[in-house]
mmCIF file of C-alpha atoms in Angstrom:
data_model
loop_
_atom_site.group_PDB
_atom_site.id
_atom_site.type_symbol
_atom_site.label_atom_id
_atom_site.label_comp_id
_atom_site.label_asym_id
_atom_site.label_seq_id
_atom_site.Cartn_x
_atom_site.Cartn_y
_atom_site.Cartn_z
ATOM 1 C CA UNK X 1 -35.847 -148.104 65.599
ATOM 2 C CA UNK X 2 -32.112 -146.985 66.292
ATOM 3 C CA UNK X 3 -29.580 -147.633 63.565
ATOM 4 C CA UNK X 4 -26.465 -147.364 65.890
ATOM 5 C CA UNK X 5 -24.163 -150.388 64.220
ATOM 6 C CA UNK X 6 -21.773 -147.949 62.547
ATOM 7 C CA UNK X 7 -17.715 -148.301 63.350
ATOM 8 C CA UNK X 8 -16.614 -144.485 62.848
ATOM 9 C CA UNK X 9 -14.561 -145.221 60.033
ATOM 10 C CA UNK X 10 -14.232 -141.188 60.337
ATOM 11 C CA UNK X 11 -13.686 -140.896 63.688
ATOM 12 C CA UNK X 12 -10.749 -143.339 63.674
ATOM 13 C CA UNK X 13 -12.694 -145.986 64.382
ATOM 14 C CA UNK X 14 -14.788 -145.131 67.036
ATOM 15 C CA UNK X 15 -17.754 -146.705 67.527
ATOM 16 C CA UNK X 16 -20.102 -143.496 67.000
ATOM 17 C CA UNK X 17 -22.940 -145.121 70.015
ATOM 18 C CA UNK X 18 -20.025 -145.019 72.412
ATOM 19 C CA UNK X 19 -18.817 -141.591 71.932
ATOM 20 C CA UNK X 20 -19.836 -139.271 75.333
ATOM 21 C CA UNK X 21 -22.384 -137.118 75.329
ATOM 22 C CA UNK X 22 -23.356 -135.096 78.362
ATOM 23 C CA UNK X 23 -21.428 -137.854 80.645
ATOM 24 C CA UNK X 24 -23.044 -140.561 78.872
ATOM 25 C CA UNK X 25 -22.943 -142.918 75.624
ATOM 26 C CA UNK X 26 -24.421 -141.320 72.504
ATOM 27 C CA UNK X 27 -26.358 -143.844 72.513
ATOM 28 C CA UNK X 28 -28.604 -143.303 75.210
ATOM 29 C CA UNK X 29 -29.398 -139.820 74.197
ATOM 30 C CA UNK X 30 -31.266 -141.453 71.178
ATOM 31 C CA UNK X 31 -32.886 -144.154 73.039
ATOM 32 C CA UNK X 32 -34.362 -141.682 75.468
ATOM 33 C CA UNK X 33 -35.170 -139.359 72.469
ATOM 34 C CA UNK X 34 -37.603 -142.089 71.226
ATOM 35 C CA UNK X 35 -38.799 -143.326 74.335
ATOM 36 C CA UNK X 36 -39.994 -139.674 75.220
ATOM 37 C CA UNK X 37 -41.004 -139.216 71.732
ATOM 38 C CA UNK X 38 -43.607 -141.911 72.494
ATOM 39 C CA UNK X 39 -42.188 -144.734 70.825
ATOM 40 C CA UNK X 40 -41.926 -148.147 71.670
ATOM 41 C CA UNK X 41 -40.970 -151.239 71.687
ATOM 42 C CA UNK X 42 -37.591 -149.621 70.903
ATOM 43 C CA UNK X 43 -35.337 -151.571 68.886
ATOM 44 C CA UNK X 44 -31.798 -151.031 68.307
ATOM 45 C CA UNK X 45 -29.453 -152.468 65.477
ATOM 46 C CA UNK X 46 -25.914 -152.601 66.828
ATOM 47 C CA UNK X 47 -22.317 -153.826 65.145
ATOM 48 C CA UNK X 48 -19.204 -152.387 65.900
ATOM 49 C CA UNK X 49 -18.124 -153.179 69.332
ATOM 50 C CA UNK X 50 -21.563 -154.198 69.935
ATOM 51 C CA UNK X 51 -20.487 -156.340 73.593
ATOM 52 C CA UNK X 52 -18.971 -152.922 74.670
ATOM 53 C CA UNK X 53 -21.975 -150.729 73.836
ATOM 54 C CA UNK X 54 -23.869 -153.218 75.539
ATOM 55 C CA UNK X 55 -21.750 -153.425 78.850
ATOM 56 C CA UNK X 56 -21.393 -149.367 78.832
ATOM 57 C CA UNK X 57 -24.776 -147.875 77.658
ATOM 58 C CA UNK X 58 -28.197 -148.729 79.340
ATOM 59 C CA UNK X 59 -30.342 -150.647 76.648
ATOM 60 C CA UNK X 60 -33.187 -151.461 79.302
ATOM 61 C CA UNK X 61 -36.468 -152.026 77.615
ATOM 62 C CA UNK X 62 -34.756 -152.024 74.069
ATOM 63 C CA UNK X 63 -34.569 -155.025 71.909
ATOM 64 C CA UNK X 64 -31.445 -155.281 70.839
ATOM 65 C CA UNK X 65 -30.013 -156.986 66.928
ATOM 66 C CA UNK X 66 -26.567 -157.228 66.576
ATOM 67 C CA UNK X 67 -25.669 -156.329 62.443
ATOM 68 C CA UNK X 68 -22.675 -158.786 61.821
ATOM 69 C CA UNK X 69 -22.313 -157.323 58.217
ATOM 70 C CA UNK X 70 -22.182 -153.659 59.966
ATOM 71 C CA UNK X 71 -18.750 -152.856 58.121
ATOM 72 C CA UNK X 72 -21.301 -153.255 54.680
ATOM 73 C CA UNK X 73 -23.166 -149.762 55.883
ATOM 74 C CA UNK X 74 -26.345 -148.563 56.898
ATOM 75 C CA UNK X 75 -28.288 -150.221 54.602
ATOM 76 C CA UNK X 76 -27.836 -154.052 56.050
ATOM 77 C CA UNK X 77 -28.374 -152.773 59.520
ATOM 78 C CA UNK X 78 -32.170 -151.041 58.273
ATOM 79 C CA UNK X 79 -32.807 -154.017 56.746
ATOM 80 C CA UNK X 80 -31.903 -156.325 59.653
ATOM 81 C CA UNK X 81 -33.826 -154.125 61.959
ATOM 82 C CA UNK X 82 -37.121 -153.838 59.934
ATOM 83 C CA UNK X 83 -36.867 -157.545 59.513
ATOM 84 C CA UNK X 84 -37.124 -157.726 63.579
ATOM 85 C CA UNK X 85 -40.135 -155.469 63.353
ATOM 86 C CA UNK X 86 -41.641 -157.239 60.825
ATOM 87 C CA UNK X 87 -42.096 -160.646 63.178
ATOM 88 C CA UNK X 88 -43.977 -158.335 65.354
ATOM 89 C CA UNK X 89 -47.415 -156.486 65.336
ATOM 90 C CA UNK X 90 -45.679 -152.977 64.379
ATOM 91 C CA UNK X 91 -48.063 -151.212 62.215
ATOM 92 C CA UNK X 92 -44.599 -148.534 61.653
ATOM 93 C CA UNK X 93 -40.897 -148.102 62.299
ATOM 94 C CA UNK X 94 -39.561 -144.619 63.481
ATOM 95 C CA UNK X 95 -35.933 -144.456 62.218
ATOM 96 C CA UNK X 96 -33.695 -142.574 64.336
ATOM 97 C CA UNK X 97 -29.564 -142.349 63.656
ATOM 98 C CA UNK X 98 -27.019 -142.691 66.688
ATOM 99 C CA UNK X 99 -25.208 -140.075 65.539
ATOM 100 C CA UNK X 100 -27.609 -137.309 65.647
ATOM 101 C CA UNK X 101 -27.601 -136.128 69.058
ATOM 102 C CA UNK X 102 -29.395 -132.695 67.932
ATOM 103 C CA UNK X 103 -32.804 -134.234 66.892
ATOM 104 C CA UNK X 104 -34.835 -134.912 70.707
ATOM 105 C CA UNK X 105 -37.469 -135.901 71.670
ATOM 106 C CA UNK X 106 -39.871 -133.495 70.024
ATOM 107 C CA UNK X 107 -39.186 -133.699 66.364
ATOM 108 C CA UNK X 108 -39.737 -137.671 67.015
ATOM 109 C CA UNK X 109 -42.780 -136.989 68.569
ATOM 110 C CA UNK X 110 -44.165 -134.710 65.729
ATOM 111 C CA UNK X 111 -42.970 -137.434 63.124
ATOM 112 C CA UNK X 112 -44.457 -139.478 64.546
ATOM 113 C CA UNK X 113 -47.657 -138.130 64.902
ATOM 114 C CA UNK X 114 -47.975 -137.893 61.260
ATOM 115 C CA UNK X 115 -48.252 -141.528 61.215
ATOM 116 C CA UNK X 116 -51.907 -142.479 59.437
ATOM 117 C CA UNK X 117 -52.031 -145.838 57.996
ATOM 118 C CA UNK X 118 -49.769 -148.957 57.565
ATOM 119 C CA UNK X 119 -48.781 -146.852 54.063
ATOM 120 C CA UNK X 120 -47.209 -143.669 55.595
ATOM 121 C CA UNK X 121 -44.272 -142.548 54.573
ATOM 122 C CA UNK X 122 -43.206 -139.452 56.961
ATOM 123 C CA UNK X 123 -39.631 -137.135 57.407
ATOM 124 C CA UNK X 124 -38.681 -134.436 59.281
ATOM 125 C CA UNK X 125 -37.824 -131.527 57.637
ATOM 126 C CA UNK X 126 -35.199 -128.756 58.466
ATOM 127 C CA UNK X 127 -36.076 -125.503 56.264
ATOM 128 C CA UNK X 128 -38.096 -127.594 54.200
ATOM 129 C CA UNK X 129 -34.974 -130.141 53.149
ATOM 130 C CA UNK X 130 -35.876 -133.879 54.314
ATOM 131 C CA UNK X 131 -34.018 -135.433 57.212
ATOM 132 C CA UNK X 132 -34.541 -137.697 60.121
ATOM 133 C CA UNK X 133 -36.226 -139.151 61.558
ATOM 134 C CA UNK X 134 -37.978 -140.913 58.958
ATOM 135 C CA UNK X 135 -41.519 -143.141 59.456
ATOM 136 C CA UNK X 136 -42.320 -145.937 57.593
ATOM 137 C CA UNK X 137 -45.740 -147.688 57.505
ATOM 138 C CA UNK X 138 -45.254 -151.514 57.700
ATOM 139 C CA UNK X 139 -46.684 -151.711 53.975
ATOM 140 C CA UNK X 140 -43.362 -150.227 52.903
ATOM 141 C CA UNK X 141 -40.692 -152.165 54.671
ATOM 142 C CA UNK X 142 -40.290 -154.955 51.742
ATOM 143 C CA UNK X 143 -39.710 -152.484 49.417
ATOM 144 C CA UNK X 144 -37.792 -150.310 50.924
ATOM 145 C CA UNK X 145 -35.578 -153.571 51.866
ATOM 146 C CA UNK X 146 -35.010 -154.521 48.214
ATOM 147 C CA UNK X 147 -32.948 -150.790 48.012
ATOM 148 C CA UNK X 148 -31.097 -150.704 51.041
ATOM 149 C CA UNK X 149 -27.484 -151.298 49.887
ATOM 150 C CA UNK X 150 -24.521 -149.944 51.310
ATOM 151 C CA UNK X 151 -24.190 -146.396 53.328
ATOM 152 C CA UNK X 152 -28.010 -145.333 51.376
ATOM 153 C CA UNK X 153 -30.255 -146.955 53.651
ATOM 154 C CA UNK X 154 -33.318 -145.844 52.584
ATOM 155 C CA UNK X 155 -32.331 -142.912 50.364
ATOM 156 C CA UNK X 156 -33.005 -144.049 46.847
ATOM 157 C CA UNK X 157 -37.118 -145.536 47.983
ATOM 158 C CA UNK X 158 -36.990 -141.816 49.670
ATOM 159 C CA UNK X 159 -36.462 -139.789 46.326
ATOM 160 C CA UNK X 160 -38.415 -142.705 44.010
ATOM 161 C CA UNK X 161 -41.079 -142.039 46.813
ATOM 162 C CA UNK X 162 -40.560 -137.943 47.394
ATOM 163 C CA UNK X 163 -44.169 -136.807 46.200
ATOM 164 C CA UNK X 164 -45.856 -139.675 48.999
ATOM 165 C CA UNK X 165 -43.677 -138.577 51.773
ATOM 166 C CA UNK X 166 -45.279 -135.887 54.553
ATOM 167 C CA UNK X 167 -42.792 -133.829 55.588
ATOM 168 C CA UNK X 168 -42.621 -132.827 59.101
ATOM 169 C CA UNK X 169 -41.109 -129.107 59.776
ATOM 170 C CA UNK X 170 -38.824 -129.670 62.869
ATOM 171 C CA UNK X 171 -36.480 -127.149 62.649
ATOM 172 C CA UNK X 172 -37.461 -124.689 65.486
ATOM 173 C CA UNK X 173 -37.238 -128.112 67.459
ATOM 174 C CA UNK X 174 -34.457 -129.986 66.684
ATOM 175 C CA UNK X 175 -30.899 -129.624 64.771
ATOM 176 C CA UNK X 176 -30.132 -132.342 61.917
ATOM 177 C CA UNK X 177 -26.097 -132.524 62.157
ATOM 178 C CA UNK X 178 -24.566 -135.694 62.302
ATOM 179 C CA UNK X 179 -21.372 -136.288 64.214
ATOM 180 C CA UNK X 180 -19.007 -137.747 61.194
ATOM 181 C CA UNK X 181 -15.501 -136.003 61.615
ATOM 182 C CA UNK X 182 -13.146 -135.269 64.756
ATOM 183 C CA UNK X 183 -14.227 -131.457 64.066
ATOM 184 C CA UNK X 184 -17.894 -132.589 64.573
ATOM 185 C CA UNK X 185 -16.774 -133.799 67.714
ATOM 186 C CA UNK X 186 -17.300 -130.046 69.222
ATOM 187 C CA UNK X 187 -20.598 -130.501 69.353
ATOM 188 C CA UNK X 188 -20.895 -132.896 71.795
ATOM 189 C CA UNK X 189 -20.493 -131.559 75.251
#
């Protein structure tokens, strides 16, 4: 799953899935980061300028939920999308953010590879601090639901959860930096 609903309330309001990265929408540097990770079906939460992301990024083969509370933060938009897992036969969700065009598809593939039951509960790790992506086993999702407020997502189940989770090492892989501020914006090429 791709969380990419956020406005860029940072970035002077801009939408962080359009932002160009290597010629092309953010966006589709995390989509193909799962897809070549080995998951699937991919589904992406979008919100802010959601029609334009939609008309300028290629979503093929994604299933696509549209967050209208998307200003409320990440939390409602994690929610939403393990809610569109949860009507199908996912046994786990694979979270991925938009805005971390650093982590390919390689650290996605060795999260997810640590998947082992319906109960997992697996995170990269960068130097042995937790990160994303982040796997949760199907078991989880209504509790981690009942926590996901605001900008937290998934944080406060995370550290109520820390001695369950598997950490994944990832960081001769992959490099966890979000893009959050105009000076982040030198990162993207």
């Amino acid at each position: 799953m791709l969380l990419a609903a956020g406005g860029g309330r940072r970035l002077g309001g801009r939408p962080k899935a359009l932002l160009e990265h290597r010629g092309r929408p953010l966006i589709e540097h995390a989509v193909r980061s799962l897809r070549d990770g080995g998951c699937g079906p991919l589904h992406v939460v979008l919100g802010a300028a959601a029609d334009e992301v939609r008309s300028r990024a290629d979503l093929a083969g994604c299933v696509v939920t549209v967050n209208p509370h998307w200003e409320g933060g990440m939390g409602s938009s994690l929610c939403l999308g393990l809610a569109a897992l949860g009507a199908t036969d996912a046994d786990a969700a694979l979270v991925l953010l938009v805005d971390q065009p650093g982590i390919g598809a390689e650290a996605v593939a060795r999260v997810r590879s640590a998947y082992r039951s319906r109960a997992s509960l697996v995170a990269a790790s960068y130097g042995g601090e937790r990160g994303h992506p982040v796997l949760f086993g199907a078991a989880r999702w209504a509790d981690i639901t009942v926590g996901a407020r605001g900008d937290q997502g998934a944080r406060a189940y995370l550290r109520e959860h820390r001695d369950a989770i598997t950490l994944v090492e990832c960081s001769d892989v992959a490099e966890a930096y979000d893009i959050d501020t105009a000076q982040d914006l030198r990162r993207l090429e």
